[in-house]
GROMACS .gro file of C-alpha atoms in nm:
model
  411
    1MET     CA    1  14.929  13.663   2.812
    2CYS     CA    2  14.817  13.583   2.476
    3THR     CA    3  14.586  13.319   2.375
    4ALA     CA    4  14.475  13.143   2.049
    5ALA     CA    5  14.117  13.111   2.029
    6VAL     CA    6  13.937  12.841   2.021
    7SER     CA    7  13.600  12.726   2.102
    8LEU     CA    8  13.468  12.397   2.257
    9LEU     CA    9  13.137  12.400   2.186
   10GLY     CA   10  13.184  12.085   2.020
   11ALA     CA   11  13.391  11.873   2.255
   12PHE     CA   12  13.139  11.822   2.556
   13LEU     CA   13  13.195  11.594   2.736
   14LEU     CA   14  12.880  11.337   2.703
   15VAL     CA   15  12.830  11.101   2.999
   16ALA     CA   16  12.509  10.975   3.039
   17VAL     CA   17  12.492  10.882   3.338
   18HIS     CA   18  12.167  10.718   3.486
   19ALA     CA   19  11.883  10.926   3.658
   20SER     CA   20  11.656  10.729   3.960
   21GLN     CA   21  11.349  10.666   3.794
   22GLN     CA   22  11.189  10.714   4.152
   23PRO     CA   23  10.966  10.975   4.270
   24ILE     CA   24  11.114  11.286   4.372
   25ALA     CA   25  11.212  11.321   4.731
   26HIS     CA   26  11.165  11.664   4.774
   27ALA     CA   27  11.109  11.872   4.504
   28LEU     CA   28  11.338  12.211   4.527
   29ARG     CA   29  11.143  12.520   4.627
   30PHE     CA   30  11.185  12.844   4.597
   31ASP     CA   31  11.242  12.971   4.969
   32GLU     CA   32  11.505  12.698   5.112
   33PHE     CA   33  11.822  12.492   4.985
   34ALA     CA   34  11.757  12.114   4.891
   35THR     CA   35  12.094  11.970   4.975
   36LEU     CA   36  12.277  11.662   4.722
   37ARG     CA   37  12.597  11.450   4.825
   38HIS     CA   38  12.706  11.145   4.578
   39ARG     CA   39  12.961  10.861   4.792
   40LEU     CA   40  13.224  10.953   4.526
   41TYR     CA   41  13.249  11.262   4.638
   42PRO     CA   42  13.195  11.255   5.028
   43SER     CA   43  13.384  11.581   5.075
   44HIS     CA   44  13.102  11.809   4.803
   45ALA     CA   45  12.761  11.888   4.811
   46VAL     CA   46  12.557  12.064   4.581
   47ARG     CA   47  12.269  12.304   4.732
   48VAL     CA   48  12.068  12.436   4.496
   49LYS     CA   49  11.661  12.565   4.493
   50LYS     CA   50  11.424  12.736   4.214
   51THR     CA   51  11.507  13.087   4.156
   52LYS     CA   52  11.263  13.332   3.973
   53HIS     CA   53  11.398  13.492   3.670
   54CYS     CA   54  11.300  13.778   3.413
   55ASP     CA   55  11.254  13.498   3.198
   56GLY     CA   56  10.962  13.400   3.348
   57GLU     CA   57  10.911  13.090   3.110
   58VAL     CA   58  11.140  12.844   3.208
   59ASN     CA   59  11.219  12.681   3.580
   60ALA     CA   60  11.539  12.827   3.633
   61TYR     CA   61  11.779  12.710   3.967
   62SER     CA   62  12.099  12.834   4.152
   63GLY     CA   63  12.315  12.735   4.459
   64TYR     CA   64  12.665  12.620   4.512
   65ILE     CA   65  12.863  12.364   4.488
   66ASP     CA   66  12.975  12.333   4.857
   67ASN     CA   67  13.407  12.148   4.915
   68GLU     CA   68  13.441  12.224   5.278
   69ALA     CA   69  13.500  12.584   5.297
   70LYS     CA   70  13.482  12.678   4.930
   71HIS     CA   71  13.139  12.797   4.791
   72LEU     CA   72  13.080  12.741   4.320
   73TRP     CA   73  12.795  12.973   4.250
   74PHE     CA   74  12.622  12.816   3.912
   75GLU     CA   75  12.233  12.922   3.757
   76PHE     CA   76  12.061  12.676   3.581
   77PHE     CA   77  11.827  12.787   3.305
   78GLU     CA   78  11.616  12.488   3.155
   79SER     CA   79  11.530  12.456   2.754
   80ARG     CA   80  11.301  12.699   2.607
   81ARG     CA   81  11.196  12.420   2.360
   82ASP     CA   82  11.162  12.100   2.510
   83PRO     CA   83  11.391  12.058   2.834
   84ALA     CA   84  11.291  11.684   2.878
   85ASN     CA   85  11.546  11.628   2.583
   86ASP     CA   86  11.693  11.909   2.462
   87ASP     CA   87  12.140  11.863   2.542
   88ILE     CA   88  12.309  12.060   2.824
   89VAL     CA   89  12.560  12.274   2.742
   90PHE     CA   90  12.788  12.359   3.016
   91LYS     CA   91  12.899  12.737   3.011
   92THR     CA   92  13.244  12.910   3.192
   93ASN     CA   93  13.376  13.250   3.122
   94GLY     CA   94  13.815  13.282   3.140
   95GLY     CA   95  14.081  13.516   3.266
   96PRO     CA   96  14.147  13.351   3.470
   97GLY     CA   97  13.902  13.505   3.758
   98THR     CA   98  13.579  13.637   3.512
   99SER     CA   99  13.264  13.543   3.644
  100SER     CA  100  13.025  13.342   3.382
  101ALA     CA  101  12.787  13.685   3.467
  102LEU     CA  102  12.949  13.815   3.158
  103GLY     CA  103  12.817  13.534   2.957
  104LEU     CA  104  12.462  13.501   3.133
  105TYR     CA  105  12.399  13.898   3.162
  106MET     CA  106  12.590  14.046   2.874
  107GLU     CA  107  12.580  13.763   2.579
  108HIS     CA  108  12.323  13.383   2.584
  109GLY     CA  109  12.140  13.425   2.868
  110PRO     CA  110  11.793  13.433   2.900
  111CYS     CA  111  11.763  13.777   3.011
  112LEU     CA  112  12.024  14.073   2.896
  113PHE     CA  113  12.158  14.349   3.112
  114LEU     CA  114  12.250  14.616   2.777
  115ASP     CA  115  12.176  14.937   2.935
  116GLU     CA  116  12.035  15.119   3.233
  117THR     CA  117  11.647  14.989   3.190
  118GLY     CA  118  11.689  14.649   3.358
  119PRO     CA  119  11.665  14.301   3.198
  120GLN     CA  120  11.578  14.281   2.920
  121ARG     CA  121  11.424  13.910   2.768
  122ASN     CA  122  11.720  13.809   2.495
  123PRO     CA  123  11.549  13.611   2.158
  124TYR     CA  124  11.848  13.429   2.106
  125SER     CA  125  11.958  13.328   2.407
  126TRP     CA  126  12.120  12.984   2.424
  127ASN     CA  127  11.831  12.833   2.605
  128GLU     CA  128  11.661  12.866   2.277
  129ARG     CA  129  11.756  12.509   2.214
  130ALA     CA  130  11.938  12.374   2.499
  131ASN     CA  131  11.959  12.341   2.917
  132VAL     CA  132  12.234  12.556   2.960
  133LEU     CA  133  12.418  12.553   3.338
  134TYR     CA  134  12.676  12.909   3.398
  135ILE     CA  135  12.907  12.823   3.707
  136HIS     CA  136  13.133  13.114   3.874
  137GLN     CA  137  13.486  12.915   3.882
  138PRO     CA  138  13.711  12.904   4.075
  139VAL     CA  139  13.601  13.015   4.370
  140ASN     CA  140  13.645  13.370   4.462
  141VAL     CA  141  13.474  13.471   4.113
  142GLY     CA  142  13.160  13.617   4.036
  143PHE     CA  143  12.906  13.479   4.353
  144SER     CA  144  13.199  13.259   4.438
  145TYR     CA  145  13.355  13.280   4.769
  146ALA     CA  146  13.574  13.100   5.058
  147GLU     CA  147  13.544  13.128   5.436
  148HIS     CA  148  13.873  13.111   5.493
  149GLY     CA  149  14.087  13.320   5.226
  150GLU     CA  150  14.154  12.959   5.070
  151SER     CA  151  14.230  12.965   4.665
  152VAL     CA  152  14.262  12.741   4.370
  153TYR     CA  153  14.592  12.830   4.159
  154THR     CA  154  14.593  12.548   3.889
  155THR     CA  155  14.343  12.417   3.638
  156GLU     CA  156  14.413  12.032   3.815
  157GLU     CA  157  14.212  12.178   4.131
  158ALA     CA  158  13.926  12.346   3.943
  159VAL     CA  159  13.908  12.031   3.763
  160ARG     CA  160  13.835  11.831   4.126
  161ASP     CA  161  13.484  12.026   4.191
  162ILE     CA  162  13.383  12.131   3.803
  163ALA     CA  163  13.386  11.705   3.823
  164ALA     CA  164  13.224  11.623   4.166
  165PHE     CA  165  12.948  11.856   4.059
  166ILE     CA  166  12.853  11.713   3.710
  167THR     CA  167  12.832  11.384   3.867
  168ILE     CA  168  12.611  11.487   4.176
  169LEU     CA  169  12.378  11.677   3.967
  170PHE     CA  170  12.351  11.390   3.692
  171ASP     CA  171  12.267  11.135   3.965
  172SER     CA  172  12.056  11.368   4.244
  173GLU     CA  173  11.645  11.250   4.224
  174HIS     CA  174  11.555  11.673   4.208
  175PHE     CA  175  11.594  11.668   3.890
  176VAL     CA  176  11.502  11.356   3.797
  177HIS     CA  177  11.170  11.565   3.526
  178LEU     CA  178  11.477  11.682   3.317
  179ASN     CA  179  11.639  11.254   3.246
  180LEU     CA  180  11.990  11.461   3.257
  181ALA     CA  181  12.175  11.138   3.157
  182ALA     CA  182  11.917  10.969   2.977
  183PRO     CA  183  12.130  10.753   2.721
  184GLY     CA  184  12.166  10.979   2.413
  185ARG     CA  185  12.101  11.320   2.567
  186LYS     CA  186  12.459  11.490   2.536
  187LEU     CA  187  12.668  11.730   2.764
  188HIS     CA  188  12.792  12.022   2.633
  189MET     CA  189  13.115  12.201   2.789
  190THR     CA  190  13.194  12.498   2.665
  191GLY     CA  191  13.467  12.816   2.799
  192GLU     CA  192  13.562  13.116   2.632
  193SER     CA  193  13.871  13.268   2.677
  194TYR     CA  194  14.104  13.106   2.963
  195GLY     CA  195  13.819  12.858   2.908
  196GLY     CA  196  14.009  12.689   2.687
  197ARG     CA  197  14.266  12.585   2.883
  198TYR     CA  198  13.982  12.442   3.134
  199ILE     CA  199  13.780  12.268   2.976
  200PRO     CA  200  13.997  11.998   2.801
  201LEU     CA  201  14.050  11.925   3.115
  202PHE     CA  202  13.706  11.873   3.257
  203ALA     CA  203  13.591  11.649   2.990
  204SER     CA  204  13.885  11.483   3.002
  205ALA     CA  205  13.859  11.446   3.431
  206ILE     CA  206  13.428  11.345   3.320
  207LEU     CA  207  13.461  11.129   3.068
  208ASP     CA  208  13.771  10.927   3.334
  209ARG     CA  209  13.541  10.921   3.548
  210ASN     CA  210  13.259  10.733   3.312
  211ALA     CA  211  13.467  10.388   3.311
  212GLN     CA  212  13.380  10.410   3.736
  213ARG     CA  213  13.000  10.458   3.639
  214VAL     CA  214  12.965  10.160   3.447
  215GLN     CA  215  13.103   9.956   3.738
  216ASP     CA  216  12.831  10.113   3.935
  217GLY     CA  217  12.574   9.990   3.670
  218ARG     CA  218  12.505  10.368   3.583
  219GLU     CA  219  12.484  10.517   3.196
  220PRO     CA  220  12.806  10.669   3.123
  221ILE     CA  221  12.782  11.055   3.110
  222SER     CA  222  12.775  11.132   2.707
  223LEU     CA  223  13.018  11.417   2.658
  224VAL     CA  224  13.084  11.662   2.355
  225HIS     CA  225  13.347  11.999   2.383
  226HIS     CA  226  13.386  12.306   2.308
  227ALA     CA  227  13.624  12.665   2.378
  228ARG     CA  228  13.713  12.927   2.274
  229ARG     CA  229  14.059  13.095   2.280
  230LEU     CA  230  14.267  12.760   2.347
  231VAL     CA  231  14.586  12.847   2.532
  232SER     CA  232  14.811  12.797   2.213
  233ILE     CA  233  14.989  12.470   2.200
  234HIS     CA  234  15.336  12.600   1.999
  235ASP     CA  235  15.667  12.700   2.066
  236TRP     CA  236  15.575  12.995   1.820
  237LEU     CA  237  15.338  13.101   2.106
  238LEU     CA  238  15.658  13.125   2.425
  239ARG     CA  239  15.829  13.307   2.125
  240ASN     CA  240  15.635  13.588   2.157
  241ALA     CA  241  15.509  13.625   2.421
  242VAL     CA  242  15.624  13.986   2.551
  243TYR     CA  243  15.582  14.124   2.196
  244CYS     CA  244  15.210  13.996   2.249
  245SER     CA  245  15.131  14.077   2.604
  246THR     CA  246  15.274  14.496   2.517
  247TRP     CA  247  14.998  14.480   2.156
  248ARG     CA  248  14.759  14.346   2.405
  249SER     CA  249  14.820  14.665   2.662
  250ASP     CA  250  14.917  14.898   2.360
  251ALA     CA  251  14.582  14.821   2.233
  252TYR     CA  252  14.375  14.882   2.481
  253HIS     CA  253  14.590  15.235   2.544
  254THR     CA  254  14.510  15.358   2.151
  255ASN     CA  255  14.158  15.336   2.211
  256ASN     CA  256  13.956  15.480   2.512
  257HIS     CA  257  13.629  15.361   2.357
  258LEU     CA  258  13.748  15.011   2.444
  259ARG     CA  259  13.797  15.105   2.817
  260GLN     CA  260  13.515  15.331   2.819
  261ASP     CA  261  13.291  14.950   2.740
  262GLU     CA  262  13.471  14.765   2.982
  263THR     CA  263  13.367  15.011   3.236
  264SER     CA  264  13.059  15.039   3.138
  265ALA     CA  265  13.014  14.670   3.135
  266SER     CA  266  13.152  14.587   3.468
  267THR     CA  267  12.931  14.870   3.603
  268MET     CA  268  12.639  14.730   3.467
  269LEU     CA  269  12.713  14.427   3.598
  270GLN     CA  270  12.774  14.493   3.957
  271ARG     CA  271  12.414  14.645   3.937
  272SER     CA  272  12.289  14.312   3.762
  273ALA     CA  273  12.425  14.161   4.018
  274LYS     CA  274  12.231  14.359   4.382
  275HIS     CA  275  11.923  14.302   4.109
  276VAL     CA  276  11.960  13.922   4.106
  277HIS     CA  277  12.067  13.839   4.507
  278ARG     CA  278  12.115  14.116   4.753
  279SER     CA  279  12.196  13.824   5.026
  280LEU     CA  280  12.510  13.652   4.780
  281CYS     CA  281  12.835  13.746   4.873
  282PRO     CA  282  13.015  14.026   4.745
  283PHE     CA  283  13.034  13.999   4.362
  284HIS     CA  284  13.331  14.024   4.114
  285VAL     CA  285  13.292  14.069   3.758
  286ARG     CA  286  13.710  14.000   3.722
  287SER     CA  287  13.896  13.810   4.063
  288PRO     CA  288  14.294  13.969   3.985
  289THR     CA  289  14.363  13.725   4.281
  290ALA     CA  290  14.198  13.453   4.100
  291ALA     CA  291  14.426  13.592   3.776
  292MET     CA  292  14.726  13.583   4.004
  293ARG     CA  293  14.745  13.257   4.190
  294PHE     CA  294  14.692  13.019   3.808
  295GLN     CA  295  15.028  13.330   3.691
  296GLN     CA  296  15.169  13.232   4.057
  297SER     CA  297  15.152  12.823   3.975
  298GLY     CA  298  15.236  12.907   3.590
  299ASP     CA  299  14.909  12.731   3.457
  300TYR     CA  300  14.902  13.055   3.274
  301ILE     CA  301  15.191  12.823   3.036
  302ARG     CA  302  15.068  12.511   3.047
  303GLY     CA  303  14.886  12.371   2.704
  304SER     CA  304  14.590  12.165   2.682
  305TYR     CA  305  14.663  12.002   2.332
  306GLU     CA  306  14.745  11.701   2.460
  307TYR     CA  307  14.366  11.707   2.625
  308ILE     CA  308  14.185  11.785   2.290
  309ALA     CA  309  14.377  11.496   2.120
  310SER     CA  310  14.283  11.259   2.358
  311LEU     CA  311  13.943  11.355   2.370
  312LEU     CA  312  13.975  11.360   1.998
  313GLU     CA  313  14.048  11.001   2.024
  314ARG     CA  314  13.809  10.874   2.244
  315GLY     CA  315  13.525  10.951   2.047
  316VAL     CA  316  13.439  11.337   2.204
  317ARG     CA  317  13.389  11.610   1.928
  318VAL     CA  318  13.536  11.918   1.944
  319LEU     CA  319  13.415  12.278   1.860
  320ALA     CA  320  13.717  12.574   1.817
  321TYR     CA  321  13.552  12.873   1.706
  322ASN     CA  322  13.667  13.297   1.644
  323GLY     CA  323  13.491  13.615   1.644
  324ALA     CA  324  13.754  13.778   1.327
  325TYR     CA  325  13.761  14.069   1.457
  326ASP     CA  326  13.953  13.890   1.791
  327PHE     CA  327  14.232  14.134   1.793
  328VAL     CA  328  14.457  14.001   2.080
  329CYS     CA  329  14.423  13.637   1.953
  330SER     CA  330  14.359  13.541   1.532
  331TRP     CA  331  14.144  13.351   1.372
  332SER     CA  332  14.430  13.243   1.171
  333GLY     CA  333  14.625  13.145   1.539
  334THR     CA  334  14.325  12.878   1.614
  335GLN     CA  335  14.326  12.775   1.281
  336ARG     CA  336  14.745  12.687   1.336
  337TRP     CA  337  14.711  12.488   1.600
  338THR     CA  338  14.462  12.243   1.494
  339ASP     CA  339  14.591  12.175   1.192
  340ALA     CA  340  14.906  12.156   1.469
  341LEU     CA  341  14.771  11.896   1.622
  342GLU     CA  342  14.814  11.523   1.619
  343TRP     CA  343  14.542  11.268   1.650
  344SER     CA  344  14.426  10.958   1.411
  345GLY     CA  345  14.176  11.190   1.253
  346ALA     CA  346  14.499  11.485   1.199
  347GLU     CA  347  14.527  11.372   0.792
  348ALA     CA  348  14.209  11.399   0.750
  349TYR     CA  349  14.084  11.715   0.914
  350ARG     CA  350  14.399  11.875   0.753
  351ALA     CA  351  14.242  11.811   0.408
  352THR     CA  352  14.015  12.032   0.438
  353LYS     CA  353  13.970  12.426   0.342
  354LEU     CA  354  13.776  12.674   0.488
  355GLN     CA  355  13.470  12.746   0.330
  356ASP     CA  356  13.104  12.978   0.384
  357TRP     CA  357  12.838  12.911   0.640
  358GLU     CA  358  12.537  13.118   0.588
  359VAL     CA  359  12.206  13.254   0.782
  360ASP     CA  360  11.945  13.391   0.611
  361GLY     CA  361  12.118  13.333   0.246
  362GLN     CA  362  12.425  13.514   0.404
  363SER     CA  363  12.769  13.435   0.463
  364ALA     CA  364  12.805  13.425   0.866
  365GLY     CA  365  13.156  13.290   0.880
  366TRP     CA  366  13.383  13.050   0.738
  367TRP     CA  367  13.442  12.715   0.879
  368ARG     CA  368  13.608  12.341   0.833
  369GLY     CA  369  13.565  12.001   0.996
  370ALA     CA  370  13.664  11.640   1.000
  371SER     CA  371  13.697  11.337   1.238
  372GLY     CA  372  13.539  11.530   1.499
  373MET     CA  373  13.728  11.896   1.521
  374THR     CA  374  13.573  12.148   1.383
  375PHE     CA  375  13.665  12.531   1.350
  376VAL     CA  376  13.449  12.819   1.314
  377THR     CA  377  13.464  13.155   1.266
  378ILE     CA  378  13.198  13.447   1.288
  379HIS     CA  379  13.206  13.770   1.080
  380ALA     CA  380  13.248  14.081   1.255
  381ALA     CA  381  13.256  13.931   1.579
  382GLY     CA  382  13.503  13.988   1.829
  383LEU     CA  383  13.450  14.389   1.886
  384TRP     CA  384  13.318  14.335   2.197
  385TYR     CA  385  13.555  14.396   2.526
  386GLU     CA  386  13.644  14.032   2.620
  387ARG     CA  387  13.713  13.999   2.218
  388GLU     CA  388  13.638  13.674   2.197
  389ALA     CA  389  13.255  13.698   2.318
  390ALA     CA  390  13.133  13.681   1.961
  391PRO     CA  391  12.787  13.652   2.110
  392TYR     CA  392  12.748  13.955   2.223
  393ASP     CA  393  12.888  14.070   1.893
  394LYS     CA  394  12.660  13.872   1.642
  395PRO     CA  395  12.411  13.656   1.860
  396LYS     CA  396  12.159  13.562   1.620
  397GLU     CA  397  12.476  13.396   1.434
  398ALA     CA  398  12.620  13.264   1.779
  399LEU     CA  399  12.278  13.089   1.848
  400VAL     CA  400  12.249  12.947   1.453
  401MET     CA  401  12.645  12.797   1.554
  402LEU     CA  402  12.493  12.635   1.861
  403GLN     CA  403  12.199  12.493   1.657
  404ARG     CA  404  12.425  12.383   1.424
  405TRP     CA  405  12.660  12.207   1.625
  406LEU     CA  406  12.403  12.061   1.865
  407ASP     CA  407  12.250  11.860   1.588
  408GLY     CA  408  12.582  11.762   1.438
  409GLY     CA  409  12.861  11.995   1.353
  410LYS     CA  410  12.730  12.036   0.989
  411PHE     CA  411  12.768  12.384   0.883
   0.00000   0.00000   0.00000
């Protein structure tokens, strides 16, 4: 299924959750999990502990979101700059069925596995400017697992676990030193590939939960939304789905280098996974089972555009970005769906024109934006096997894009 490239970096649901100011009851440890719960989600729990990472500059945490027999793996890295005040970036890959380890270990994580020599410190890590949270979802993806073969079939099902996780984490006394829910602090939700389907729904669920937070006397979570490669909203896409799917397959077989890159990346990540934690469940860079479940349910052909329009109407900023060399679904497709989006700021957005944005005095891509909607391209990016992985091809430019987005979205 061909999807349009949308980067929802700007549309994080910014829900400022009131963090408890009481002393931490139990400091997080390296050798055992602390279990976090929340009355709004009685069937969910978050197990978390400190973890050692190749980037010794910052605190790092890892654990599971537990929902009965389903367990989603996450890793959380504090900002290198100012963890107590920098925004929070939530990151998921797409697929569906692709592990966020791809983003963490090969694109924009604190340490990268780019060759056989092992982890290398990444000077362009996104935690140069933000606290970054990577999650392996849905269940059976990456280190996430189910005890009895449970699966998730739709994005709507996946939403429940993510909304519970964010609420539990933001309200936890174990992270009081970070004050995650401080007023004015923003949560940026970002996804690539099928993440463009996930993120609008995840953000909407968190925003919907804010009403309950206000009733409970807590600050709402402040949300911003960022997604890369959204499922297209156009009938044009459906009419051309067969062609696009065929072109995608043919494109792979006409260039062996692309196929070799994919194999190499998967192999390195498998080795990286063993290096990270030998006692974890089996690791899957990509889960064919998860992908099949979403295909069987018809989730593949459901759009998310109405959620994006709703988020914009509710004051949530949205960033859609593409690597200019993404050959599966081009930046022009993203420009078309953003132009077709209907919301109160649509006229102002459509009146904007593409213009250069620069890094170190050189053109890094094009951008346009108005009324909370921003569209960005990155030159010479999108060649890696994931195609939409602009941070892999252009790590410095991707970090600058993130920084400018966090600073208000002016490029």
